Structure formats: C-alpha cells, structure tokens
XYZ file of C-alpha atoms in Angstrom:
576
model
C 111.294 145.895 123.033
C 112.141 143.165 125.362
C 115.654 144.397 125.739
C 114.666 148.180 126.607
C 111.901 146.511 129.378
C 115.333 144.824 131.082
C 117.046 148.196 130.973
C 114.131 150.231 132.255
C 113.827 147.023 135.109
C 117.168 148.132 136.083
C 116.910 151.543 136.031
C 114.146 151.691 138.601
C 115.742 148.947 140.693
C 118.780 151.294 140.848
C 117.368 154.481 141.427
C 115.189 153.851 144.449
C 117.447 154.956 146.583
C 117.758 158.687 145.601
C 113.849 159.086 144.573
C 113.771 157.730 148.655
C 115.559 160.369 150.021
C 114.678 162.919 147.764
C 111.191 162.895 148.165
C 112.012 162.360 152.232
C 114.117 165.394 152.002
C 110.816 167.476 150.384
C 108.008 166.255 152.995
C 110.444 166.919 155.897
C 110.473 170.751 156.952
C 114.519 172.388 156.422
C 116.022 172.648 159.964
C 116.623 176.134 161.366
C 119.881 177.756 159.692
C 122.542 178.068 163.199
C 122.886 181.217 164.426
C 126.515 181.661 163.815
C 125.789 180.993 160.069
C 124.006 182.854 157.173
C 123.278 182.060 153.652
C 124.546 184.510 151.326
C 125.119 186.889 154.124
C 121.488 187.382 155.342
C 118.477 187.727 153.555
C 117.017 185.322 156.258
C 113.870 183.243 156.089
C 112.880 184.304 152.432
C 115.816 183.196 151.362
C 115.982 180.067 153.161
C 112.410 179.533 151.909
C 113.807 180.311 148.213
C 116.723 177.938 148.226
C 115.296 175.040 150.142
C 112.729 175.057 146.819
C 114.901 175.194 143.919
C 117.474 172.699 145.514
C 115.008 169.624 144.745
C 114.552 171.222 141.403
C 118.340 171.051 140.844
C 118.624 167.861 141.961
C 115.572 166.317 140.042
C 117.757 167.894 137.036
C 120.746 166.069 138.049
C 118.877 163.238 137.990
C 116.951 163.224 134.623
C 120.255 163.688 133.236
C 122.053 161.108 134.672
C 119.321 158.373 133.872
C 119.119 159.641 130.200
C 123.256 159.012 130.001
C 122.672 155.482 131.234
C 120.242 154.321 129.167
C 121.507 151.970 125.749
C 121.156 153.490 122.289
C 120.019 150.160 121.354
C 116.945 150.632 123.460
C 116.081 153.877 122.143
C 116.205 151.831 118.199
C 113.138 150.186 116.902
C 114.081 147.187 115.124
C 112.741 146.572 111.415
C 110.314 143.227 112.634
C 109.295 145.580 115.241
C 108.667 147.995 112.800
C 106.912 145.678 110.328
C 104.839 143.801 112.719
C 103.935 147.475 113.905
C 103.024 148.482 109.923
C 100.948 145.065 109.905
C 98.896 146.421 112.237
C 98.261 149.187 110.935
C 97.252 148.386 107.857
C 95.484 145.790 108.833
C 93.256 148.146 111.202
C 93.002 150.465 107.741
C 91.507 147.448 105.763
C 88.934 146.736 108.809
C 88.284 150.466 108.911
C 88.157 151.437 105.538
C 87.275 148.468 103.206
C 84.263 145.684 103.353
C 85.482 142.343 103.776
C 84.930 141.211 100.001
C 87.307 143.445 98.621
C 89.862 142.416 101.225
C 89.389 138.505 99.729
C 89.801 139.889 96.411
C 93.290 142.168 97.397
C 94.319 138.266 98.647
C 93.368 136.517 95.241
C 95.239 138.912 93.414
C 98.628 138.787 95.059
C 101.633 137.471 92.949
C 102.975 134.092 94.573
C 105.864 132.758 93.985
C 106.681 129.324 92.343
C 107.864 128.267 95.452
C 105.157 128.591 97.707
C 103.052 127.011 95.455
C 102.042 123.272 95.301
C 103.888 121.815 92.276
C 99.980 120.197 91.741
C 98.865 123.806 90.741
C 101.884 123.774 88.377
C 101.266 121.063 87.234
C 97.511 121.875 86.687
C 98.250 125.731 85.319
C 96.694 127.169 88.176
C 99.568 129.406 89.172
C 98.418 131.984 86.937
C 100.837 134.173 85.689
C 102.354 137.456 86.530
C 106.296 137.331 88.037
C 105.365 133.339 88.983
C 105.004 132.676 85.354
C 108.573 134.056 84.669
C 110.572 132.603 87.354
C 112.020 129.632 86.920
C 110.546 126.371 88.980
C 111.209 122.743 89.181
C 108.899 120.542 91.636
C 107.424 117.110 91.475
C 104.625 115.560 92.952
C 104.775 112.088 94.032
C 101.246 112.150 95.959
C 99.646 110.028 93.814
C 99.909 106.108 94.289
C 99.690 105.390 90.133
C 102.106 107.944 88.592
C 105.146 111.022 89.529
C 104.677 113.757 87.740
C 107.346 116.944 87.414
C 107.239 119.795 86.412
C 110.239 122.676 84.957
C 109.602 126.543 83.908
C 112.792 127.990 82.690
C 115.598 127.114 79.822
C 114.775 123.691 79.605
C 116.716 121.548 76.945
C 116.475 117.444 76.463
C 119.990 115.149 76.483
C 118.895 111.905 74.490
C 122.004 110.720 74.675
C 121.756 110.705 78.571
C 118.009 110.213 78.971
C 118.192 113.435 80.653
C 116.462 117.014 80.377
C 118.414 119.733 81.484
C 116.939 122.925 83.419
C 119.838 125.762 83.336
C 118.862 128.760 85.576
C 117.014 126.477 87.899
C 115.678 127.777 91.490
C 119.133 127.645 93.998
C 118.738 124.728 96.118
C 116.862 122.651 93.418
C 117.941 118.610 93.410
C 118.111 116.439 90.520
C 115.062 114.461 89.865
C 114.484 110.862 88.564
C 110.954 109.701 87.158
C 109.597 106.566 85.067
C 106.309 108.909 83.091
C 104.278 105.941 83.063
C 101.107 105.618 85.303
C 101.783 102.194 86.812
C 103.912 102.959 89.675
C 102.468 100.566 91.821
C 103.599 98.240 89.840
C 107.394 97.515 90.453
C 107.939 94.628 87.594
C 106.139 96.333 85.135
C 107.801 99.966 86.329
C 111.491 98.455 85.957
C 110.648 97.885 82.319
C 110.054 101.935 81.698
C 112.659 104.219 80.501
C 113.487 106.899 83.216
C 114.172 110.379 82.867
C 116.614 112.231 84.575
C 116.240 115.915 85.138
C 119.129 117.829 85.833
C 118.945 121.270 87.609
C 122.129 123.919 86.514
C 122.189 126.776 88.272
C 124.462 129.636 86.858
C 126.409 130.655 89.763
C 127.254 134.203 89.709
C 125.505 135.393 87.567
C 123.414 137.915 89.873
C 120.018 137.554 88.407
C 121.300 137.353 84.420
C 120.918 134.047 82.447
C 124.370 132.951 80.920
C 123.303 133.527 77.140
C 123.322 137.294 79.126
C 126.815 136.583 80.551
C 128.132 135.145 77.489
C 128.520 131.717 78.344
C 125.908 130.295 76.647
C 128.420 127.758 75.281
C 128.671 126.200 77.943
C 125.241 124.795 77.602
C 124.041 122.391 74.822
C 123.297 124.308 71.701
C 119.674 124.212 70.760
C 118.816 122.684 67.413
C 115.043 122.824 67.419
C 113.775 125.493 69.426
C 110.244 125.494 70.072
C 108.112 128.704 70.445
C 107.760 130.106 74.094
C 105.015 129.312 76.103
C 104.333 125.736 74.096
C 105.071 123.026 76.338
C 106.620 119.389 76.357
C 104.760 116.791 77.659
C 106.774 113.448 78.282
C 105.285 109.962 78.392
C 105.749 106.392 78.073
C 103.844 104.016 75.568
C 105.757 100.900 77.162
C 104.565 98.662 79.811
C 101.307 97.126 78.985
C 100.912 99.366 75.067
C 99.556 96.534 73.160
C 96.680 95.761 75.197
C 93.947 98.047 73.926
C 92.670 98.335 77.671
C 95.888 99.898 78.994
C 96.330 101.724 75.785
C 93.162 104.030 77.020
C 93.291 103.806 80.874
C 97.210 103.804 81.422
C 98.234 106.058 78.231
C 95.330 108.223 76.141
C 93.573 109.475 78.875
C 95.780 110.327 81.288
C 97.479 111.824 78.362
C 93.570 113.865 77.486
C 93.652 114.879 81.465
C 97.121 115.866 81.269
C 97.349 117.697 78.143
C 93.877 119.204 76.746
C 94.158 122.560 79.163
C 96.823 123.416 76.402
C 94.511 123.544 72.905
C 96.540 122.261 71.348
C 99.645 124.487 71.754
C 101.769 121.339 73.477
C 104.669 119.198 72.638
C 104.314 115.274 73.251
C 107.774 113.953 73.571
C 107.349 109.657 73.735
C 109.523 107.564 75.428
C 109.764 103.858 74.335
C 108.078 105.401 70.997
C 106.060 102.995 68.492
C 105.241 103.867 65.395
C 101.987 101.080 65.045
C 101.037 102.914 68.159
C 100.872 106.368 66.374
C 99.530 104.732 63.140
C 96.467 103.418 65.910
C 96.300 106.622 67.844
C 96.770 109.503 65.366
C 93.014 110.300 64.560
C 93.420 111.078 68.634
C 96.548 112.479 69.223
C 96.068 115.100 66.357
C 93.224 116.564 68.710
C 95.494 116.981 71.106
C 98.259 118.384 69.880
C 99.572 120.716 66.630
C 103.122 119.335 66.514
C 104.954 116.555 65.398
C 105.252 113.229 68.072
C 109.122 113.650 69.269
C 110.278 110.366 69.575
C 112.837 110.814 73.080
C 114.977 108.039 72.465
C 115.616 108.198 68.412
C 115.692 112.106 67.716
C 119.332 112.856 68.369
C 118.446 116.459 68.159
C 118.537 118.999 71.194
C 114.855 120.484 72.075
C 114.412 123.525 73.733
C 111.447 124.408 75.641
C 110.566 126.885 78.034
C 108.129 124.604 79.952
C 107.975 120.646 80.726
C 105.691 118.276 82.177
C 107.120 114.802 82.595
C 104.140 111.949 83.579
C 100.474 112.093 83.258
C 97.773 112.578 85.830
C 95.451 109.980 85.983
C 92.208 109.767 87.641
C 91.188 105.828 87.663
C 90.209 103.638 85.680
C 89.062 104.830 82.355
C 87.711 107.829 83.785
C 87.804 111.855 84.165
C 86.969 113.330 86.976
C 85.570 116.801 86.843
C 86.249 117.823 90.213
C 89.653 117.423 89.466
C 89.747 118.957 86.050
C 90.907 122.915 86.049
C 88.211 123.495 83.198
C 85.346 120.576 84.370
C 85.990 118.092 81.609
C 84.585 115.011 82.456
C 84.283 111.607 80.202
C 82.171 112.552 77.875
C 84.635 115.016 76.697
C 87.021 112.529 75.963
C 84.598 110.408 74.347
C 83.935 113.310 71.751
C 87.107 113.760 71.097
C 87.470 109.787 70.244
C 83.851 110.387 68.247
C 85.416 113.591 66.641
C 88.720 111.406 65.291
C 87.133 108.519 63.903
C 83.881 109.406 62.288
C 85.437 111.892 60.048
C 85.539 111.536 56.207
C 89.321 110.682 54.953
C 88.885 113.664 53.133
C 88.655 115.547 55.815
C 91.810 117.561 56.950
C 93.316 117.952 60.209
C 92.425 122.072 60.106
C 89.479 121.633 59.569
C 88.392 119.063 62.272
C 90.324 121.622 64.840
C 88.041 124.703 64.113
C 85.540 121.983 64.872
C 85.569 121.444 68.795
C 84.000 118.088 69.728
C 80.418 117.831 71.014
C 79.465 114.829 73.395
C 77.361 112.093 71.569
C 73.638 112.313 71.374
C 71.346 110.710 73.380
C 69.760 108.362 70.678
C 71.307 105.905 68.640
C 70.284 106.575 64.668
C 69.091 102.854 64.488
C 65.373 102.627 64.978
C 63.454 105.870 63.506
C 60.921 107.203 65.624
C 57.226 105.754 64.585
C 53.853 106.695 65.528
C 51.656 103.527 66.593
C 49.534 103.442 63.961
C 52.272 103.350 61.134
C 52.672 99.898 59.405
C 56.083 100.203 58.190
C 58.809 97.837 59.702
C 60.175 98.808 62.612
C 63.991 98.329 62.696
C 65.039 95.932 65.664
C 67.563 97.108 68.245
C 71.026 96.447 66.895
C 73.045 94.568 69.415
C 77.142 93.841 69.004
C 78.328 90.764 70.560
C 82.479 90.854 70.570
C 83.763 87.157 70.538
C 87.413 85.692 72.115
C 89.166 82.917 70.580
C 92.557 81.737 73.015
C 90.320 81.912 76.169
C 87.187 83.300 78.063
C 85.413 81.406 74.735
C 81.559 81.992 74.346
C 81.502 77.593 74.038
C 77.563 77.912 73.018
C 77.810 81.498 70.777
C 75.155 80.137 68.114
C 72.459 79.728 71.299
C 73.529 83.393 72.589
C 72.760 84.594 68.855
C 69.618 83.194 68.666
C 68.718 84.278 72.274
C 69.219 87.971 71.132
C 66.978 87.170 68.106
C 63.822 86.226 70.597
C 64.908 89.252 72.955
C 63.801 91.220 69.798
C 68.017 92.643 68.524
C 69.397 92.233 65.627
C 72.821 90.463 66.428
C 76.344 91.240 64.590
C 79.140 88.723 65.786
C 82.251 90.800 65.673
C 85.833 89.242 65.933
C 88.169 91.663 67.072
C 91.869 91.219 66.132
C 94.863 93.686 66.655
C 94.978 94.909 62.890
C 90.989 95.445 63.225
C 91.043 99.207 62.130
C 89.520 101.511 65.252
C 87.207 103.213 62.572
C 85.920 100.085 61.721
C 84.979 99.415 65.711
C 84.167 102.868 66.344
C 81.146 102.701 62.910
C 80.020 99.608 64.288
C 79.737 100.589 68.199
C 78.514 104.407 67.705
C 75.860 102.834 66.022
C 74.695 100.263 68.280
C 72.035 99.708 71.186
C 73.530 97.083 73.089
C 77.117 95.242 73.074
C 77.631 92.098 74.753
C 81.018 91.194 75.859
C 82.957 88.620 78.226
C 85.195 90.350 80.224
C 88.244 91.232 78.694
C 90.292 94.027 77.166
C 87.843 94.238 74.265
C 85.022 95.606 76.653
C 87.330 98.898 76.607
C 85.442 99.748 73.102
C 82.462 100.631 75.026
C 83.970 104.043 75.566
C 82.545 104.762 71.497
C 79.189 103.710 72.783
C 76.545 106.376 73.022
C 74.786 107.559 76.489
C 71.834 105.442 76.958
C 73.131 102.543 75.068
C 73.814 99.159 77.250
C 76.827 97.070 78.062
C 75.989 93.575 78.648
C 79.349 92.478 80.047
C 79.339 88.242 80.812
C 81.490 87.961 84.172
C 83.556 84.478 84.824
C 83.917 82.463 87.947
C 87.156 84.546 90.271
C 86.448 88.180 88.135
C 83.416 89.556 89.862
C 85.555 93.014 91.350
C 87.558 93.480 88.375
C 84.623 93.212 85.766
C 83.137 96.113 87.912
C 86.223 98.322 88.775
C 87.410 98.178 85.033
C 84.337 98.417 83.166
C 80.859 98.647 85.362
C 81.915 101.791 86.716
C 83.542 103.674 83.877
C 80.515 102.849 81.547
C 78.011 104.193 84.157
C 79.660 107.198 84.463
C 79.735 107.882 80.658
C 75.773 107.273 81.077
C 75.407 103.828 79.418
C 73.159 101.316 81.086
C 75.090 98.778 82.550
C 74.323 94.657 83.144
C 76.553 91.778 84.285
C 75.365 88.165 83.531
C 77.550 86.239 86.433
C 78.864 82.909 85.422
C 77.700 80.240 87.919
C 79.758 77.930 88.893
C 78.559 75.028 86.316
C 78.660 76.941 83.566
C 82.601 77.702 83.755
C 85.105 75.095 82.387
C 87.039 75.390 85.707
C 84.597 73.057 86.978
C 85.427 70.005 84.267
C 89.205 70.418 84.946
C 89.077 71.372 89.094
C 85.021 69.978 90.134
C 82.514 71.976 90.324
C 82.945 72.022 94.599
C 86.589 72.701 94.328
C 87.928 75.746 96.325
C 89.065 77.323 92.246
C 85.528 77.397 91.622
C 83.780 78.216 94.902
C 86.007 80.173 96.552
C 87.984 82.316 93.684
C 89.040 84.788 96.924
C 91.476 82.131 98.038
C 93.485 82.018 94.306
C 93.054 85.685 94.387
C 94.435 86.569 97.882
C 97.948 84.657 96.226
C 98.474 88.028 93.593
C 97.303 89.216 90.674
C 99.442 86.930 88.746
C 97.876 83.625 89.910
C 94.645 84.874 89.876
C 95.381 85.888 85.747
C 96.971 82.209 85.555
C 93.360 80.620 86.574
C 90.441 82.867 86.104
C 91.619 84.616 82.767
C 93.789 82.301 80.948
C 92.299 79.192 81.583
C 88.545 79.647 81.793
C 86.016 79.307 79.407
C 82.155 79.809 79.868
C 78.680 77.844 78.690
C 76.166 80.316 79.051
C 72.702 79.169 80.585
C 70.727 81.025 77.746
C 66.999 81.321 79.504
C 68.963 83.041 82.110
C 70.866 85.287 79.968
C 67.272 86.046 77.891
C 65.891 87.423 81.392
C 68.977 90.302 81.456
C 68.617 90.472 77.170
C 64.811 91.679 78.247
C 66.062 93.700 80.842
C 68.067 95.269 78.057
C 65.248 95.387 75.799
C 63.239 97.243 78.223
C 65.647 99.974 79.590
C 66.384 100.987 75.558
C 63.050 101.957 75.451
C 62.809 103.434 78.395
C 66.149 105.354 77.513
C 65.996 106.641 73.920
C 64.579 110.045 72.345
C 61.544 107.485 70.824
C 60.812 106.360 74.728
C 61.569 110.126 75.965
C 59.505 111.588 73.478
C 56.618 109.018 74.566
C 57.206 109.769 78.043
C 56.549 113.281 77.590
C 53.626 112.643 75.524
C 52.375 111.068 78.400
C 52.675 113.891 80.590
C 51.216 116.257 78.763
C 48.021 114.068 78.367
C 48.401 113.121 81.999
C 48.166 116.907 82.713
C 45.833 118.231 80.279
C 43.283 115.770 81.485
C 43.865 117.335 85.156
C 43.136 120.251 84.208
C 40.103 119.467 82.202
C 39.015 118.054 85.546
C-alpha cells in the first residue's frame, strides 16, 4: 500500500502541468478562426463551437490512458499480509457484530496450540490438553525453579543406560541437547555433583518430510526397543541419591515431590530411578504402589532399551514438606498425600495391591480413636491423652527424659518413649503416631513422622540454642498446614550443653546468628552435632497444659460439647 501511495505521489507531481493548461485552455474562450482559414471547409461558428468541445474530451482521453500505462502492476497487487490483516478485520468486526463476548472467550479457549508456544510448565503440568499438541512431538525444560530442572519429551522417546542418555528421535527442528541432575537440591552444588545426570539427546530425521523413519524404513538406525511400554503411559525419572537415608529428605526432597509430580497420572506412569536402592523400595513400597502400576526401572542396572512415548525427567517441588494447591492442576493439597501415606500403611498384609487401588484414599479424621466420647455423669475411666515422645541417642539427647515422662504424667497423657532406629518398620511408626494426641520431639529428622499425625493432634517440637528458623521452616510450618496444633519449647541458653563446653555468655550460645552467618555446615558442626539439652520441666509443664487444653478444645468430644453449648445457648434465647 505504501508503495502504490509513492507511485500515485508521483503521478500527480508529474501531471500538473497538463491538468494546468488543460483546464486553462477550457475557461479561456477559443480565439476567432482567421479569415483566410476554415475548418472543414465552412460550417462556421457551430462547428467551431462543436470542435472546441470534444477536443478537451479527446485530450482528457489521451490522458487517462497514458496515466493508466504508467502506473506499476505491483501497485495494482494486494499483498497476502495486506490481505490477511484486511480478513482480520473483518472477522473481527463479524465477531463484535454477530456474537456476545462470552462465546468469543470460549472460540479462544478452544483453539489448538502448538507445543511450542506453550510454556514447557503446562507440559510439564498436563495442561496442554490434547488435540494436534498432544501428537506433535516437544522437548522443553524449565529451569525456573531455584530447587530442581525439570524436562519434558513427547515423541519416540527411548533410554541409553549405557550412556546415561534418553534419546528423542523425531524431535522438534531446532531442538538442543539437554543435561539435568532429577534431584530437587539444585541449590546445592556439593550435594548436586554427587547426582547422576541425564543426558537427553534430540534426533531429528532429516528428510523425511513429515514421516517418522520406522515410515521411511530406517528404523534401524535407531536403538531397537526391547520393552515397549503402552502409549500414553509415561516415564518419570528421579534420583534417590543425595541425602536418601535421612528420613527427612526421603519425604521433602524425594516422595513428595515425586506425589506432586506424578499423581495427575492414576497410576498409569513409569518411575525410572536413578542411583536406585533396593532398602529404599523395601521402605517406600506401601507408597510407591499408590502411585504407580508398574514395576520401579532401575536406570543404571536394567541394560534393556525402554520405549516411551512421553518423559518427565525431575520432580516439582513446592517447599518444604508441603503441597500447594494453588499450584496443583487438580487442587491436591497435604492432606492428600497424607492419605495416601495413611492408605499404605494401615492396611492388613492380607490385603492386595488391587484392592487398596479401587480404594482411593480419604484424608484422616478429625479425632484420634483414643479417648471415647463420655457424658459427665458416667463413672467409667476416662482414657488419658496418649502422648509419643521420640528420643535421640548420638546428639540433641533429652539429658533429664525420666523428669519429661513424669511431667507428661501430671499434664494428664499417657507417655510412650519411642526409640527410633533406621530398621524401625514405618508401619510400626505410622500405628503408633495415627493413634496419638500429642508427640514430643527435639528437632531432628525424626519430627518428619508427624506427617502420619491426624488434624487436630499436636506437635510439641523442643528447639536448641542456634535452630530457632530451621525448627520452624522444616517442621512448624508444614505441620500447621496439615492442621495439627503446633508448640515449640525454646531451649534457653542454660539449659543447652553448649554452655558447659563454650559459657553460658559466649557468642555460640548468645548469639547462634554469628556461627550461622559462616554456612550451613558450621552451623550443623555446633548447633546439631554437638548440643545436647536439660529441659527446665515446670516450664515445659506450662506448654504440656497448653497441649492439654487445645486437645480438648480440638477433638469431636470438645466439638461435640461446643455445639451442645450452642444449642443451649440459643434455645434459652429464644425462650427469652
């Protein structure tokens, strides 16, 4: 359009001159004919009259014809933006005339985008829906997240143990190889370095036109598939490296980022372990059969080529020991999780694996089965608040346990001293927490159990001198949100050992931000290797009351009370 304004510029700018004296020679009156000559031998005046008014016509003629002969053929073609932007228009003025504004929206929702215009989160996630997206081919990652990479392949994907390498033939043109550690820690360089990495390698089939090469017949050229797993069931590859072996990590760093990542699928998903152990699946099995309906593929041993025709290598993760809803596809929170862990270990042995998955698992009740539910005047016994106390032996040692214990007594719980080692089955923990009101704990990787707690039970968690933020980011938090009460008894400075070996006004003891500001490391070196703690046990009887007194507050006994209450409160309004 530009280009035929420049022309027509320069057609007007050149033809001035003849429009000038054209229009000059009409407005001026045509001189008197000589009298020695005649037009057309005579006729004279009407004649004269005649020809002086077709002449302009004929030369207006000339003219129009001369101006169409210099004009470009390229200015007389529309060009196809032109003519798009032009249908745009158009059919946006038809959906303004003709449809209301909701059904526009919903036109928009429904259109078909490709994998590349998506986020590779929304991939990641399965909200890309399906349609054409769903059968093209893609290969992203997303590196947004400060604790883990996470990548993503659609396509012919097939796994290369013997390179630590997955292989994506047919992948998207342009698409770059892609290097990952699946382990949700990346923050972490010297823990990081020690996690197997996985190289995925795009292959794109070059001229092949649109046809895959088991099409073209060079599907030999690719690595033969010896286990080929049904379409549409996915591989999901993770590490239980790094930190596996503390049962803290074991939830926050590895099950449930694996629940987040994995649990959209229903069990129709692959998990595919790097860095496999098999004490770890021994541990974890009761869990990992909820999540999945195949057998663990162990990366590193299993020779054998897998084929899959999607792949998600990493694991989302949220925090610390937590789900967040909001950024959950489906709005699975916590709680989910924790019914899932309820679900695997409170099942009879007899019990088969079928027939817990047509059972879907439903978040705990409210009410621990402890203490029945009495009326006032009944006699019988009532049963006394059972309260777990977890114990350490190397360090972070309860130095006056037998004065705790009998502090609980006089609080009005029945105490069970429980001393956790690595070969304590999780069954085992799981009977004796799902059961309990209260569980007291010094911080440590052992609090982690509270996650088989039930909502409106309370953690108790004893904080040493220097661990005041991690006490609260690891384990205040998380149990709030999974609706248990929550208390801290802070250790004053007297009552920590630190004091004997540094004094009790030393800057270890009364200024823990100064070891702590040196790394994680040093602060681990003091606060959680070396301390031990005296409790002052009237103080700690103050928070078991507190205890004592939100249980009954919190239960269906102190619920149902509650709303007795009411109702009296109400009827006697309205008797009023």
């Amino acid at each position: 359009m530009q280009q035929a304004s420049s022309h027509q510029h320069h057609y007007q700018h050149s033809a001035k001159p003849p429009v000038s004296r054209s229009s000059s020679w009409i407005r001026r009156s045509p001189p008197p004919s000589p009298p020695h000559k005649k037009l057309w031998g005579g006729g004279g005046g009407g004649r004269s009259r005649y020809v002086c008014r077709i002449v302009p016509l004929l030369v207006l003629t000339v003219y129009s014809i001369f101006t169409v002969v210099r004009i470009p053929s390229s200015s007389l073609v529309v060009s196809n933006a032109d003519s798009e932007r032009v249908e745009r228009r158009e059919d946006v003025e038809a959906f303004k005339t003709h449809l209301p504004s909701n059904q526009n929206n919903l036109e928009a929702r429904e259109e078909t985008r490709s994998p590349a215009s998506l986020p590779c989160s929304a991939l990641i996630n399965g909200e890309a829906g399906g349609g054409q997206a769903a059968a093209e081919s893609a290969l992203c990652c997303d590196r947004s997240h400060y604790r883990s990479d996470v990548c993503y392949l659609r396509g012919d994907v097939r796994t290369d143990p013997s390179t630590s390498s997955v292989l994506l033939y047919n992948a998207p043109r342009g698409s770059a190889p892609e290097k990952v550690r699946p382990y949700t820690r990346k923050f972490e360089g010297s823990i990081m370095s020690t996690i197997d990495e996985v190289t995925i390698v795009p292959v794109v089939d070059a001229g092949s036109n649109g046809t895959t090469a088991g099409d073209t017949g060079k599907d030999s050229l690719r690595r033969r598939c010896d286990v080929r797993h049904p379409p549409g069931v996915p591989a999901v590859v993770f590490s239980t490296g790094g930190y596996t072996g503390n049962v803290y990590h074991e939830f926050s760093d590895g099950l449930i980022p694996l629940f987040i990542t994995a649990q959209r699928f229903a069990g129709e998903v692959v998990f595919v372990v790097l860095e496999y152990h098999y004490w770890w699946l021994g541990r974890y099995g009761a869990v990992l059969e909820r999540l999945t309906n195949y057998k663990v593929v162990d990366f590193r041993y299993d020779r054998r080529v897998h084929c899959f025709s999607e792949m998600i290598v990493g694991l989302r993760i949220h925090g610390e020991l937590v789900v967040d809803p909001k950024l959950m596809p489906n709005g699975k929170g916590i709680q989910d999780f924790q019914a899932l862990l309820h679900q695997g270990y409170s099942r009879t042995p007899s019990a088969t694996a079928a027939a817990a998955a047509a059972q879907p698992p439903v978040p705990l009740a409210l009410a621990p089965p402890s203490r029945p539910c009495l009326r006032p005047d009944d006699h019988a016994k009532v049963a006394k608040p059972k309260l777990v106390i977890f114990i350490r032996k190397q360090n972070r040692v309860l130095l006056n346990l037998p004065h705790i214990v009998t502090a609980c007594r006089r609080a009005g719980f029945a105490p069970h001293v429980m001393n956790l080692r690595r070969q304590t089955p999780l069954p085992a923990i799981h009977a004796a927490l799902s059961s309990a009101d209260a569980m007291v704990a010094v911080h440590g990787a052992a609090v982690t159990h509270f996650l088989f707690m039930r909502p409106g039970s309370v953690l108790l968690q004893i904080v040493p001198v220097g661990l005041d933020w991690a006490a609260d980011a690891f384990y205040g938090k998380p149990a709030q949100q999974l609706g248990l009460g929550y208390l801290e008894y802070k250790v004053a400075p007297e009552e920590s050992s630190l004091a004997a070996e540094y004094g009790v006004n030393s800057t270890v003891v009364r200024d823990p931000s100064v070891i702590s500001s040196r790394g994680w490391w040093e602060m681990k070196k003091v606060y959680m290797d070396r301390q031990n703690v005296t409790v002052n046990v009237k103080r700690f009887g103050e928070l078991l009351r507190s205890a004592r007194l939100h249980l009954k507050n919190a239960t269906a006994c102190g619920k149902a009370a509650a709303t007795t209450a009411a109702a009296a409160a109400a009827s006697a309004t309205s008797w009023s």
